[in-house]
PDB file of C-alpha atoms and ligand atoms in Angstrom:
ATOM      1  CA  MET A 235       7.236  -8.041 -23.182  1.00  0.00           C
ATOM      2  CA  LEU A 236       5.705  -4.911 -24.703  1.00  0.00           C
ATOM      3  CA  MET A 237       7.916  -1.920 -25.245  1.00  0.00           C
ATOM      4  CA  PRO A 238       6.564   1.255 -23.618  1.00  0.00           C
ATOM      5  CA  SER A 239       5.584   2.658 -27.017  1.00  0.00           C
ATOM      6  CA  GLU A 240       3.475  -0.453 -27.715  1.00  0.00           C
ATOM      7  CA  ILE A 241       1.362  -0.296 -24.553  1.00  0.00           C
ATOM      8  CA  PRO A 242      -2.249  -0.185 -25.765  1.00  0.00           C
ATOM      9  CA  PRO A 243      -4.202   3.032 -25.220  1.00  0.00           C
ATOM     10  CA  THR A 244      -5.806   3.713 -21.868  1.00  0.00           C
ATOM     11  CA  PRO A 245      -8.411   1.016 -21.328  1.00  0.00           C
ATOM     12  CA  LEU A 246     -11.902   1.407 -19.931  1.00  0.00           C
ATOM     13  CA  LEU A 247     -11.863   5.122 -19.344  1.00  0.00           C
ATOM     14  CA  GLN A 248     -14.711   6.012 -17.021  1.00  0.00           C
ATOM     15  CA  ARG A 249     -16.668   9.188 -16.416  1.00  0.00           C
ATOM     16  CA  GLY A 250     -14.585  11.707 -14.500  1.00  0.00           C
ATOM     17  CA  GLU A 251     -11.281  10.279 -15.613  1.00  0.00           C
ATOM     18  CA  HIS A 252      -8.955  12.342 -17.735  1.00  0.00           C
ATOM     19  CA  PRO A 253      -7.130  10.367 -20.382  1.00  0.00           C
ATOM     20  CA  CYS A 254      -3.428  10.466 -19.712  1.00  0.00           C
ATOM     21  CA  PRO A 255      -0.626   9.519 -22.082  1.00  0.00           C
ATOM     22  CA  THR A 256       1.080   6.191 -21.404  1.00  0.00           C
ATOM     23  CA  GLY A 257       4.275   7.969 -20.344  1.00  0.00           C
ATOM     24  CA  ASP A 258       2.223   9.668 -17.678  1.00  0.00           C
ATOM     25  CA  ILE A 259       0.810   6.330 -16.474  1.00  0.00           C
ATOM     26  CA  LYS A 260       4.311   4.902 -16.193  1.00  0.00           C
ATOM     27  CA  SER A 261       5.563   7.854 -14.203  1.00  0.00           C
ATOM     28  CA  ARG A 262       2.521   7.744 -11.882  1.00  0.00           C
ATOM     29  CA  ALA A 263       3.138   4.031 -11.333  1.00  0.00           C
ATOM     30  CA  THR A 264       6.732   4.798 -10.398  1.00  0.00           C
ATOM     31  CA  ALA A 265       5.520   7.553  -8.071  1.00  0.00           C
ATOM     32  CA  ALA A 266       3.120   5.105  -6.403  1.00  0.00           C
ATOM     33  CA  TYR A 267       5.925   2.599  -5.784  1.00  0.00           C
ATOM     34  CA  LEU A 268       8.372   5.217  -4.520  1.00  0.00           C
ATOM     35  CA  GLY A 269       5.571   6.831  -2.517  1.00  0.00           C
ATOM     36  CA  MET A 270       4.942   3.542  -0.732  1.00  0.00           C
ATOM     37  CA  ALA A 271       8.627   3.132   0.158  1.00  0.00           C
ATOM     38  CA  ILE A 272       8.873   6.758   1.297  1.00  0.00           C
ATOM     39  CA  GLY A 273       5.799   6.396   3.511  1.00  0.00           C
ATOM     40  CA  ASP A 274       7.209   3.204   5.022  1.00  0.00           C
ATOM     41  CA  ALA A 275      10.675   4.639   5.761  1.00  0.00           C
ATOM     42  CA  PHE A 276       9.199   7.929   6.971  1.00  0.00           C
ATOM     43  CA  GLY A 277       6.493   6.394   9.159  1.00  0.00           C
ATOM     44  CA  ALA A 278       8.594   3.604  10.689  1.00  0.00           C
ATOM     45  CA  THR A 279      10.360   6.150  12.892  1.00  0.00           C
ATOM     46  CA  VAL A 280       7.149   6.753  14.824  1.00  0.00           C
ATOM     47  CA  GLU A 281       5.509   3.320  14.556  1.00  0.00           C
ATOM     48  CA  PHE A 282       3.596   2.450  17.758  1.00  0.00           C
ATOM     49  CA  MET A 283       4.006   5.975  19.170  1.00  0.00           C
ATOM     50  CA  THR A 284       1.053   8.161  20.137  1.00  0.00           C
ATOM     51  CA  PRO A 285       0.584  11.590  18.566  1.00  0.00           C
ATOM     52  CA  ARG A 286       1.474  13.102  21.936  1.00  0.00           C
ATOM     53  CA  GLU A 287       4.762  11.174  22.110  1.00  0.00           C
ATOM     54  CA  ILE A 288       5.576  12.129  18.525  1.00  0.00           C
ATOM     55  CA  ALA A 289       4.934  15.787  19.274  1.00  0.00           C
ATOM     56  CA  ALA A 290       7.157  15.611  22.363  1.00  0.00           C
ATOM     57  CA  HIS A 291      10.041  13.971  20.446  1.00  0.00           C
ATOM     58  CA  TYR A 292       9.839  15.593  17.026  1.00  0.00           C
ATOM     59  CA  GLY A 293       7.411  18.494  17.179  1.00  0.00           C
ATOM     60  CA  ARG A 294       6.022  17.672  13.772  1.00  0.00           C
ATOM     61  CA  HIS A 295       7.723  14.586  12.312  1.00  0.00           C
ATOM     62  CA  ASP A 296       8.625  15.512   8.720  1.00  0.00           C
ATOM     63  CA  ARG A 297      12.029  13.998   7.927  1.00  0.00           C
ATOM     64  CA  ILE A 298      13.278  10.523   7.006  1.00  0.00           C
ATOM     65  CA  VAL A 299      15.641   9.826   9.893  1.00  0.00           C
ATOM     66  CA  GLY A 300      15.379   6.092  10.661  1.00  0.00           C
ATOM     67  CA  GLY A 301      15.387   4.970  14.283  1.00  0.00           C
ATOM     68  CA  GLY A 302      12.079   3.991  15.845  1.00  0.00           C
ATOM     69  CA  TRP A 303      11.501   0.742  17.723  1.00  0.00           C
ATOM     70  CA  LEU A 304      13.226  -1.178  14.886  1.00  0.00           C
ATOM     71  CA  ARG A 305      16.365   1.031  15.110  1.00  0.00           C
ATOM     72  CA  LEU A 306      16.382   1.571  11.383  1.00  0.00           C
ATOM     73  CA  LYS A 307      19.072   3.264   9.362  1.00  0.00           C
ATOM     74  CA  PRO A 308      17.849   6.522   7.809  1.00  0.00           C
ATOM     75  CA  GLY A 309      15.970   5.607   4.620  1.00  0.00           C
ATOM     76  CA  GLN A 310      15.600   1.932   5.509  1.00  0.00           C
ATOM     77  CA  VAL A 311      12.205   0.374   4.751  1.00  0.00           C
ATOM     78  CA  THR A 312      10.333  -2.422   6.546  1.00  0.00           C
ATOM     79  CA  ASP A 313       8.120  -5.402   5.690  1.00  0.00           C
ATOM     80  CA  ASP A 314       5.544  -3.279   3.903  1.00  0.00           C
ATOM     81  CA  THR A 315       7.925  -2.397   1.082  1.00  0.00           C
ATOM     82  CA  THR A 316      10.010  -5.576   1.087  1.00  0.00           C
ATOM     83  CA  MET A 317       6.941  -7.851   0.890  1.00  0.00           C
ATOM     84  CA  ALA A 318       5.617  -5.775  -2.016  1.00  0.00           C
ATOM     85  CA  LEU A 319       8.981  -6.101  -3.769  1.00  0.00           C
ATOM     86  CA  ALA A 320       8.998  -9.873  -3.159  1.00  0.00           C
ATOM     87  CA  LEU A 321       5.476 -10.152  -4.580  1.00  0.00           C
ATOM     88  CA  GLY A 322       6.404  -7.959  -7.540  1.00  0.00           C
ATOM     89  CA  GLU A 323       9.440 -10.120  -8.354  1.00  0.00           C
ATOM     90  CA  SER A 324       7.276 -13.233  -8.287  1.00  0.00           C
ATOM     91  CA  ILE A 325       4.747 -11.612 -10.642  1.00  0.00           C
ATOM     92  CA  LEU A 326       7.486 -10.617 -13.085  1.00  0.00           C
ATOM     93  CA  ALA A 327       9.200 -14.013 -12.909  1.00  0.00           C
ATOM     94  CA  SER A 328       6.038 -16.075 -13.332  1.00  0.00           C
ATOM     95  CA  GLY A 329       4.273 -13.778 -15.801  1.00  0.00           C
ATOM     96  CA  GLY A 330       1.212 -13.115 -13.653  1.00  0.00           C
ATOM     97  CA  VAL A 331      -0.294 -13.151 -10.174  1.00  0.00           C
ATOM     98  CA  PHE A 332      -0.126 -16.783  -9.031  1.00  0.00           C
ATOM     99  CA  ALA A 333      -0.682 -17.817  -5.432  1.00  0.00           C
ATOM    100  CA  GLY A 334       1.984 -20.544  -5.527  1.00  0.00           C
ATOM    101  CA  ALA A 335       4.689 -18.283  -6.909  1.00  0.00           C
ATOM    102  CA  ALA A 336       3.722 -15.517  -4.487  1.00  0.00           C
ATOM    103  CA  ALA A 337       3.727 -17.873  -1.496  1.00  0.00           C
ATOM    104  CA  ARG A 338       7.205 -19.171  -2.421  1.00  0.00           C
ATOM    105  CA  ALA A 339       8.436 -15.579  -2.762  1.00  0.00           C
ATOM    106  CA  PHE A 340       7.003 -14.628   0.647  1.00  0.00           C
ATOM    107  CA  ASP A 341       8.521 -17.759   2.190  1.00  0.00           C
ATOM    108  CA  ALA A 342      11.955 -16.894   0.771  1.00  0.00           C
ATOM    109  CA  TRP A 343      11.446 -13.351   2.070  1.00  0.00           C
ATOM    110  CA  MET A 344      10.751 -14.689   5.587  1.00  0.00           C
ATOM    111  CA  ARG A 345      13.817 -16.974   5.443  1.00  0.00           C
ATOM    112  CA  ALA A 346      15.965 -13.919   4.696  1.00  0.00           C
ATOM    113  CA  LYS A 347      15.100 -12.597   8.165  1.00  0.00           C
ATOM    114  CA  PRO A 348      13.194  -9.381   7.429  1.00  0.00           C
ATOM    115  CA  VAL A 349      13.535  -6.501   9.867  1.00  0.00           C
ATOM    116  CA  ASP A 350       9.916  -6.999  10.953  1.00  0.00           C
ATOM    117  CA  ILE A 351       7.025  -9.367  10.239  1.00  0.00           C
ATOM    118  CA  GLY A 352       3.385  -9.343  11.297  1.00  0.00           C
ATOM    119  CA  SER A 353       2.047 -12.233  13.351  1.00  0.00           C
ATOM    120  CA  THR A 354      -0.669 -13.132  10.825  1.00  0.00           C
ATOM    121  CA  VAL A 355       1.872 -13.088   8.010  1.00  0.00           C
ATOM    122  CA  ARG A 356       4.214 -15.347   9.956  1.00  0.00           C
ATOM    123  CA  ARG A 357       1.425 -17.786  10.800  1.00  0.00           C
ATOM    124  CA  GLY A 358       0.247 -17.942   7.193  1.00  0.00           C
ATOM    125  CA  LEU A 359       3.740 -18.525   5.821  1.00  0.00           C
ATOM    126  CA  LEU A 360       4.490 -21.235   8.392  1.00  0.00           C
ATOM    127  CA  ASN A 361       1.219 -22.843   7.313  1.00  0.00           C
ATOM    128  CA  PHE A 362       2.401 -22.726   3.687  1.00  0.00           C
ATOM    129  CA  ARG A 363       5.796 -24.139   4.635  1.00  0.00           C
ATOM    130  CA  LYS A 364       4.211 -27.071   6.459  1.00  0.00           C
ATOM    131  CA  SER A 365       1.293 -27.907   4.180  1.00  0.00           C
ATOM    132  CA  GLY A 366       1.989 -26.216   0.852  1.00  0.00           C
ATOM    133  CA  ALA A 367      -1.434 -24.579   1.123  1.00  0.00           C
ATOM    134  CA  THR A 368      -1.575 -21.172  -0.555  1.00  0.00           C
ATOM    135  CA  GLU A 369      -4.801 -20.194   1.202  1.00  0.00           C
ATOM    136  CA  VAL A 370      -5.336 -20.051   4.957  1.00  0.00           C
ATOM    137  CA  ASP A 371      -8.750 -20.864   6.435  1.00  0.00           C
ATOM    138  CA  TYR A 372     -11.272 -18.070   6.647  1.00  0.00           C
ATOM    139  CA  SER A 373     -10.920 -16.189   9.931  1.00  0.00           C
ATOM    140  CA  GLU A 374     -13.083 -13.456  11.422  1.00  0.00           C
ATOM    141  CA  HIS A 375     -10.053 -12.283  13.371  1.00  0.00           C
ATOM    142  CA  ASP A 376      -7.396 -11.976  10.663  1.00  0.00           C
ATOM    143  CA  ALA A 377      -8.418  -8.477   9.597  1.00  0.00           C
ATOM    144  CA  GLY A 378      -4.925  -7.042   9.887  1.00  0.00           C
ATOM    145  CA  ASN A 379      -3.535  -4.750   7.205  1.00  0.00           C
ATOM    146  CA  GLY A 380      -0.786  -7.154   6.021  1.00  0.00           C
ATOM    147  CA  ALA A 381      -2.421  -8.167   2.733  1.00  0.00           C
ATOM    148  CA  ALA A 382      -3.465  -4.610   1.871  1.00  0.00           C
ATOM    149  CA  MET A 383      -0.041  -3.077   2.505  1.00  0.00           C
ATOM    150  CA  ARG A 384       1.674  -5.242  -0.170  1.00  0.00           C
ATOM    151  CA  VAL A 385      -0.962  -5.132  -2.957  1.00  0.00           C
ATOM    152  CA  LEU A 386       0.609  -2.428  -5.149  1.00  0.00           C
ATOM    153  CA  PRO A 387       2.464  -4.726  -7.600  1.00  0.00           C
ATOM    154  CA  VAL A 388      -0.839  -6.530  -8.306  1.00  0.00           C
ATOM    155  CA  ALA A 389      -2.497  -3.209  -9.140  1.00  0.00           C
ATOM    156  CA  LEU A 390       0.294  -2.320 -11.570  1.00  0.00           C
ATOM    157  CA  ALA A 391       0.549  -5.735 -13.243  1.00  0.00           C
ATOM    158  CA  MET A 392      -3.237  -6.014 -13.684  1.00  0.00           C
ATOM    159  CA  LEU A 393      -3.865  -2.523 -15.074  1.00  0.00           C
ATOM    160  CA  GLY A 394      -6.311  -2.825 -17.967  1.00  0.00           C
ATOM    161  CA  GLN A 395      -7.771  -6.155 -16.827  1.00  0.00           C
ATOM    162  CA  SER A 396     -11.413  -6.503 -15.782  1.00  0.00           C
ATOM    163  CA  GLU A 397     -12.405  -5.481 -12.279  1.00  0.00           C
ATOM    164  CA  ALA A 398     -13.313  -9.100 -11.485  1.00  0.00           C
ATOM    165  CA  ALA A 399      -9.851 -10.274 -12.560  1.00  0.00           C
ATOM    166  CA  VAL A 400      -8.154  -7.560 -10.500  1.00  0.00           C
ATOM    167  CA  ARG A 401     -10.191  -8.457  -7.426  1.00  0.00           C
ATOM    168  CA  SER A 402      -9.452 -12.142  -7.839  1.00  0.00           C
ATOM    169  CA  ALA A 403      -5.693 -11.514  -8.194  1.00  0.00           C
ATOM    170  CA  CYS A 404      -5.788  -9.348  -5.053  1.00  0.00           C
ATOM    171  CA  ARG A 405      -7.391 -12.197  -3.106  1.00  0.00           C
ATOM    172  CA  ALA A 406      -4.965 -14.795  -4.475  1.00  0.00           C
ATOM    173  CA  GLN A 407      -2.013 -12.965  -2.909  1.00  0.00           C
ATOM    174  CA  ALA A 408      -3.989 -11.932   0.200  1.00  0.00           C
ATOM    175  CA  HIS A 409      -5.274 -15.369   1.181  1.00  0.00           C
ATOM    176  CA  ILE A 410      -1.775 -16.774   1.522  1.00  0.00           C
ATOM    177  CA  THR A 411      -1.798 -15.086   4.932  1.00  0.00           C
ATOM    178  CA  HIS A 412      -5.062 -13.146   5.434  1.00  0.00           C
ATOM    179  CA  HIS A 413      -8.473 -14.619   4.621  1.00  0.00           C
ATOM    180  CA  ASN A 414     -11.065 -12.189   5.854  1.00  0.00           C
ATOM    181  CA  ALA A 415     -13.856 -10.182   4.227  1.00  0.00           C
ATOM    182  CA  LEU A 416     -12.685  -6.799   5.553  1.00  0.00           C
ATOM    183  CA  SER A 417      -9.077  -7.463   4.541  1.00  0.00           C
ATOM    184  CA  ASP A 418     -10.264  -8.533   1.078  1.00  0.00           C
ATOM    185  CA  ALA A 419     -12.484  -5.469   0.668  1.00  0.00           C
ATOM    186  CA  ALA A 420      -9.687  -3.113   1.708  1.00  0.00           C
ATOM    187  CA  THR A 421      -7.059  -4.833  -0.438  1.00  0.00           C
ATOM    188  CA  GLU A 422      -9.234  -4.898  -3.561  1.00  0.00           C
ATOM    189  CA  THR A 423     -10.395  -1.298  -3.066  1.00  0.00           C
ATOM    190  CA  LEU A 424      -6.829  -0.021  -2.723  1.00  0.00           C
ATOM    191  CA  ALA A 425      -5.723  -1.800  -5.897  1.00  0.00           C
ATOM    192  CA  LEU A 426      -8.706  -0.442  -7.857  1.00  0.00           C
ATOM    193  CA  MET A 427      -8.090   3.072  -6.467  1.00  0.00           C
ATOM    194  CA  VAL A 428      -4.445   3.002  -7.543  1.00  0.00           C
ATOM    195  CA  GLN A 429      -5.468   1.842 -11.023  1.00  0.00           C
ATOM    196  CA  ALA A 430      -8.101   4.583 -11.322  1.00  0.00           C
ATOM    197  CA  ALA A 431      -5.549   7.156 -10.190  1.00  0.00           C
ATOM    198  CA  LEU A 432      -3.088   5.921 -12.824  1.00  0.00           C
ATOM    199  CA  ARG A 433      -5.829   6.383 -15.440  1.00  0.00           C
ATOM    200  CA  GLY A 434      -6.318   9.969 -14.299  1.00  0.00           C
ATOM    201  CA  SER A 435      -8.933   9.971 -11.506  1.00  0.00           C
ATOM    202  CA  ASP A 436      -8.509  12.801  -9.015  1.00  0.00           C
ATOM    203  CA  THR A 437      -9.223  12.524  -5.278  1.00  0.00           C
ATOM    204  CA  VAL A 438     -12.848  13.670  -5.635  1.00  0.00           C
ATOM    205  CA  ARG A 439     -13.469  10.901  -8.150  1.00  0.00           C
ATOM    206  CA  LEU A 440     -11.710   8.320  -5.969  1.00  0.00           C
ATOM    207  CA  LEU A 441     -13.826   9.345  -2.986  1.00  0.00           C
ATOM    208  CA  HIS A 442     -17.072   8.870  -4.921  1.00  0.00           C
ATOM    209  CA  ASP A 443     -16.100   5.807  -6.920  1.00  0.00           C
ATOM    210  CA  TYR A 444     -14.245   3.783  -4.280  1.00  0.00           C
ATOM    211  CA  ALA A 445     -14.078   5.110  -0.712  1.00  0.00           C
ATOM    212  CA  HIS A 446     -17.797   5.808  -0.314  1.00  0.00           C
ATOM    213  CA  PRO A 447     -18.879   2.520  -1.959  1.00  0.00           C
ATOM    214  CA  LEU A 448     -16.494   0.598   0.316  1.00  0.00           C
ATOM    215  CA  ALA A 449     -18.099   2.178   3.388  1.00  0.00           C
ATOM    216  CA  ALA A 450     -21.569   1.574   1.947  1.00  0.00           C
ATOM    217  CA  GLN A 451     -20.844  -2.125   1.563  1.00  0.00           C
ATOM    218  CA  HIS A 452     -18.881  -2.504   4.806  1.00  0.00           C
ATOM    219  CA  PRO A 453     -20.016   0.229   7.253  1.00  0.00           C
ATOM    220  CA  GLU A 454     -16.967  -0.536   9.428  1.00  0.00           C
ATOM    221  CA  PHE A 455     -14.950   1.530   6.949  1.00  0.00           C
ATOM    222  CA  THR A 456     -17.021   4.691   7.426  1.00  0.00           C
ATOM    223  CA  PHE A 457     -14.369   7.319   7.979  1.00  0.00           C
ATOM    224  CA  ARG A 458     -15.998  10.751   7.794  1.00  0.00           C
ATOM    225  CA  ALA A 459     -18.219  10.133  10.791  1.00  0.00           C
ATOM    226  CA  VAL A 460     -15.545   8.794  13.139  1.00  0.00           C
ATOM    227  CA  ARG A 461     -13.402  11.267  15.003  1.00  0.00           C
ATOM    228  CA  GLN A 462      -9.950  11.814  13.528  1.00  0.00           C
ATOM    229  CA  ARG A 463      -8.417   8.357  13.698  1.00  0.00           C
ATOM    230  CA  GLN A 464      -5.361   8.911  15.866  1.00  0.00           C
ATOM    231  CA  ASN A 465      -2.992   6.104  16.709  1.00  0.00           C
ATOM    232  CA  PRO A 466      -4.476   3.657  14.161  1.00  0.00           C
ATOM    233  CA  SER A 467      -3.766   0.015  14.924  1.00  0.00           C
ATOM    234  CA  GLY A 468      -2.896  -2.763  12.464  1.00  0.00           C
ATOM    235  CA  TYR A 469      -6.628  -3.507  12.121  1.00  0.00           C
ATOM    236  CA  VAL A 470      -7.223  -2.849   8.436  1.00  0.00           C
ATOM    237  CA  VAL A 471     -10.353  -0.812   9.211  1.00  0.00           C
ATOM    238  CA  GLU A 472      -8.465   1.653  11.438  1.00  0.00           C
ATOM    239  CA  THR A 473      -5.606   1.719   8.935  1.00  0.00           C
ATOM    240  CA  LEU A 474      -7.866   2.692   6.038  1.00  0.00           C
ATOM    241  CA  GLN A 475      -9.840   5.196   8.120  1.00  0.00           C
ATOM    242  CA  ALA A 476      -6.626   7.029   8.994  1.00  0.00           C
ATOM    243  CA  VAL A 477      -5.336   6.836   5.405  1.00  0.00           C
ATOM    244  CA  PHE A 478      -8.624   8.052   3.907  1.00  0.00           C
ATOM    245  CA  GLN A 479      -8.969  10.910   6.394  1.00  0.00           C
ATOM    246  CA  ALA A 480      -5.446  12.115   5.604  1.00  0.00           C
ATOM    247  CA  PHE A 481      -5.671  11.472   1.842  1.00  0.00           C
ATOM    248  CA  PHE A 482      -9.043  13.153   1.298  1.00  0.00           C
ATOM    249  CA  ASP A 483      -8.365  16.105   3.596  1.00  0.00           C
ATOM    250  CA  THR A 484      -5.107  17.182   1.932  1.00  0.00           C
ATOM    251  CA  ASP A 485      -4.186  18.302  -1.575  1.00  0.00           C
ATOM    252  CA  ASP A 486      -0.629  17.131  -2.024  1.00  0.00           C
ATOM    253  CA  PHE A 487       1.693  14.205  -1.354  1.00  0.00           C
ATOM    254  CA  GLU A 488       3.750  15.813   1.400  1.00  0.00           C
ATOM    255  CA  SER A 489       0.798  17.077   3.491  1.00  0.00           C
ATOM    256  CA  CYS A 490      -0.983  13.739   3.158  1.00  0.00           C
ATOM    257  CA  LEU A 491       1.998  11.770   4.459  1.00  0.00           C
ATOM    258  CA  ILE A 492       2.829  14.170   7.267  1.00  0.00           C
ATOM    259  CA  ASP A 493      -0.816  14.090   8.358  1.00  0.00           C
ATOM    260  CA  VAL A 494      -1.133  10.308   8.435  1.00  0.00           C
ATOM    261  CA  VAL A 495       2.265   9.492   9.918  1.00  0.00           C
ATOM    262  CA  ASN A 496       1.953  11.990  12.770  1.00  0.00           C
ATOM    263  CA  ARG A 497      -1.096  10.024  13.948  1.00  0.00           C
ATOM    264  CA  GLY A 498       1.386   7.368  15.038  1.00  0.00           C
ATOM    265  CA  GLY A 499       0.193   3.803  15.620  1.00  0.00           C
ATOM    266  CA  ASP A 500       0.921   1.579  12.642  1.00  0.00           C
ATOM    267  CA  ALA A 501       2.554   4.585  11.021  1.00  0.00           C
ATOM    268  CA  ASP A 502       4.876   2.785   8.603  1.00  0.00           C
ATOM    269  CA  THR A 503       1.892   0.970   7.114  1.00  0.00           C
ATOM    270  CA  THR A 504      -0.471   3.952   7.004  1.00  0.00           C
ATOM    271  CA  GLY A 505       2.466   5.843   5.487  1.00  0.00           C
ATOM    272  CA  ALA A 506       3.075   3.125   2.880  1.00  0.00           C
ATOM    273  CA  ILE A 507      -0.592   2.909   1.859  1.00  0.00           C
ATOM    274  CA  ALA A 508      -1.112   6.677   1.830  1.00  0.00           C
ATOM    275  CA  GLY A 509       2.146   6.977  -0.130  1.00  0.00           C
ATOM    276  CA  MET A 510       1.032   4.587  -2.867  1.00  0.00           C
ATOM    277  CA  LEU A 511      -2.308   6.388  -3.300  1.00  0.00           C
ATOM    278  CA  ALA A 512      -0.885   9.906  -3.122  1.00  0.00           C
ATOM    279  CA  GLY A 513       2.003   8.964  -5.423  1.00  0.00           C
ATOM    280  CA  ALA A 514      -0.431   7.569  -8.012  1.00  0.00           C
ATOM    281  CA  VAL A 515      -2.616  10.696  -7.883  1.00  0.00           C
ATOM    282  CA  TYR A 516      -0.038  13.474  -7.608  1.00  0.00           C
ATOM    283  CA  GLY A 517       2.803  11.933  -9.653  1.00  0.00           C
ATOM    284  CA  LEU A 518       6.575  11.937  -9.526  1.00  0.00           C
ATOM    285  CA  ASP A 519       7.026  15.708  -9.403  1.00  0.00           C
ATOM    286  CA  ALA A 520       5.061  15.797  -6.133  1.00  0.00           C
ATOM    287  CA  LEU A 521       7.508  13.585  -4.221  1.00  0.00           C
ATOM    288  CA  PRO A 522       9.635  15.875  -2.039  1.00  0.00           C
ATOM    289  CA  ALA A 523      13.277  15.645  -3.181  1.00  0.00           C
ATOM    290  CA  ARG A 524      14.527  15.399   0.390  1.00  0.00           C
ATOM    291  CA  TRP A 525      12.402  12.277   0.960  1.00  0.00           C
ATOM    292  CA  LEU A 526      13.272  10.693  -2.381  1.00  0.00           C
ATOM    293  CA  ASN A 527      16.973  11.305  -1.783  1.00  0.00           C
ATOM    294  CA  GLY A 528      16.615  10.084   1.791  1.00  0.00           C
ATOM    295  CA  LEU A 529      15.456   6.614   0.701  1.00  0.00           C
ATOM    296  CA  ASP A 530      17.911   3.726   0.686  1.00  0.00           C
ATOM    297  CA  PRO A 531      19.345   3.906  -2.883  1.00  0.00           C
ATOM    298  CA  ASP A 532      18.953   0.156  -3.507  1.00  0.00           C
ATOM    299  CA  VAL A 533      15.305   0.282  -2.461  1.00  0.00           C
ATOM    300  CA  ARG A 534      14.733   3.373  -4.571  1.00  0.00           C
ATOM    301  CA  SER A 535      16.111   1.754  -7.710  1.00  0.00           C
ATOM    302  CA  ALA A 536      14.343  -1.573  -7.037  1.00  0.00           C
ATOM    303  CA  CYS A 537      10.992   0.229  -6.696  1.00  0.00           C
ATOM    304  CA  ALA A 538      11.477   2.299  -9.835  1.00  0.00           C
ATOM    305  CA  ARG A 539      12.646  -0.711 -11.858  1.00  0.00           C
ATOM    306  CA  GLN A 540       9.768  -2.877 -10.682  1.00  0.00           C
ATOM    307  CA  ALA A 541       7.131  -0.210 -11.322  1.00  0.00           C
ATOM    308  CA  GLU A 542       8.235   0.154 -14.947  1.00  0.00           C
ATOM    309  CA  ALA A 543       8.451  -3.590 -15.532  1.00  0.00           C
ATOM    310  CA  LEU A 544       5.065  -4.346 -13.937  1.00  0.00           C
ATOM    311  CA  ILE A 545       3.243  -1.618 -15.835  1.00  0.00           C
ATOM    312  CA  ALA A 546       4.730  -2.950 -19.087  1.00  0.00           C
ATOM    313  CA  MET A 547       3.305  -6.463 -18.518  1.00  0.00           C
TER     314      MET A 547
HETATM  315 MN1  LIG B 166       6.409  -2.512   8.603  1.00  0.00          MN
HETATM  316 MN1  LIG B 167       3.474  -1.499  10.321  1.00  0.00          MN
END
């Protein structure tokens, strides 16, 4: 494994990106991982609530307090973070993104009785358990956000690889449970956005280089034209619309997460995805101390450790 000082210089710098020192990349990667966990723990409190219900209960929800329909302990995370950690461990243990290793890791994760699990994820993993298949059949209906929410470790491990290789690794982990064009497009776009942010792209650049092209290729994802996406469901299109609206209409990590989570709906997952993007763009110093300290300490150290190890691959 490369030592941090031996990581090659920033690869494939594109127009509009500002070269950042490798130490900066590592700290942004850590911020992305912690940002995801923060968004998950923070949003889970109001998962499946409407903005009106959130306002009635919390005014503006802005603290990590646990609870919610899962009755979480303060700082506890859900499947979004724990599936990403399981995938990340499999990548580190097997030296790359391999569908078989990832499927075994997800299966072990399901056996350990996670606090929550999506229906498409469960179906895909039962399929793997029965048949050993690491790819489910293509389905027009399986456009949930379950493959997109856990893609972060792939983005970190594949930093510096070609776009085609990154996209293919994203699909390898995704198709274990979700095999759908919209899920693929969202998952690949998020991974490429995180990588661009780690290399120094700001939100304006990310909007032009990734969010707009995604909507141009798949008009479902158009997000400026739709009314503010309140109460986004687990449909990956609604998830990304809510995340993009919040991410591109705010200028810092805290405002972005408060905006997206107070929309309710699949709030732990919009929080996790917004958190990984905002963490990668705004960096470690932008994570509010009260949220960082509010995270489960074991989760916090697992995320930080994994981010450093994956980026060093
Ligand atoms: Mn969850
Ligand atoms: Mn969720």
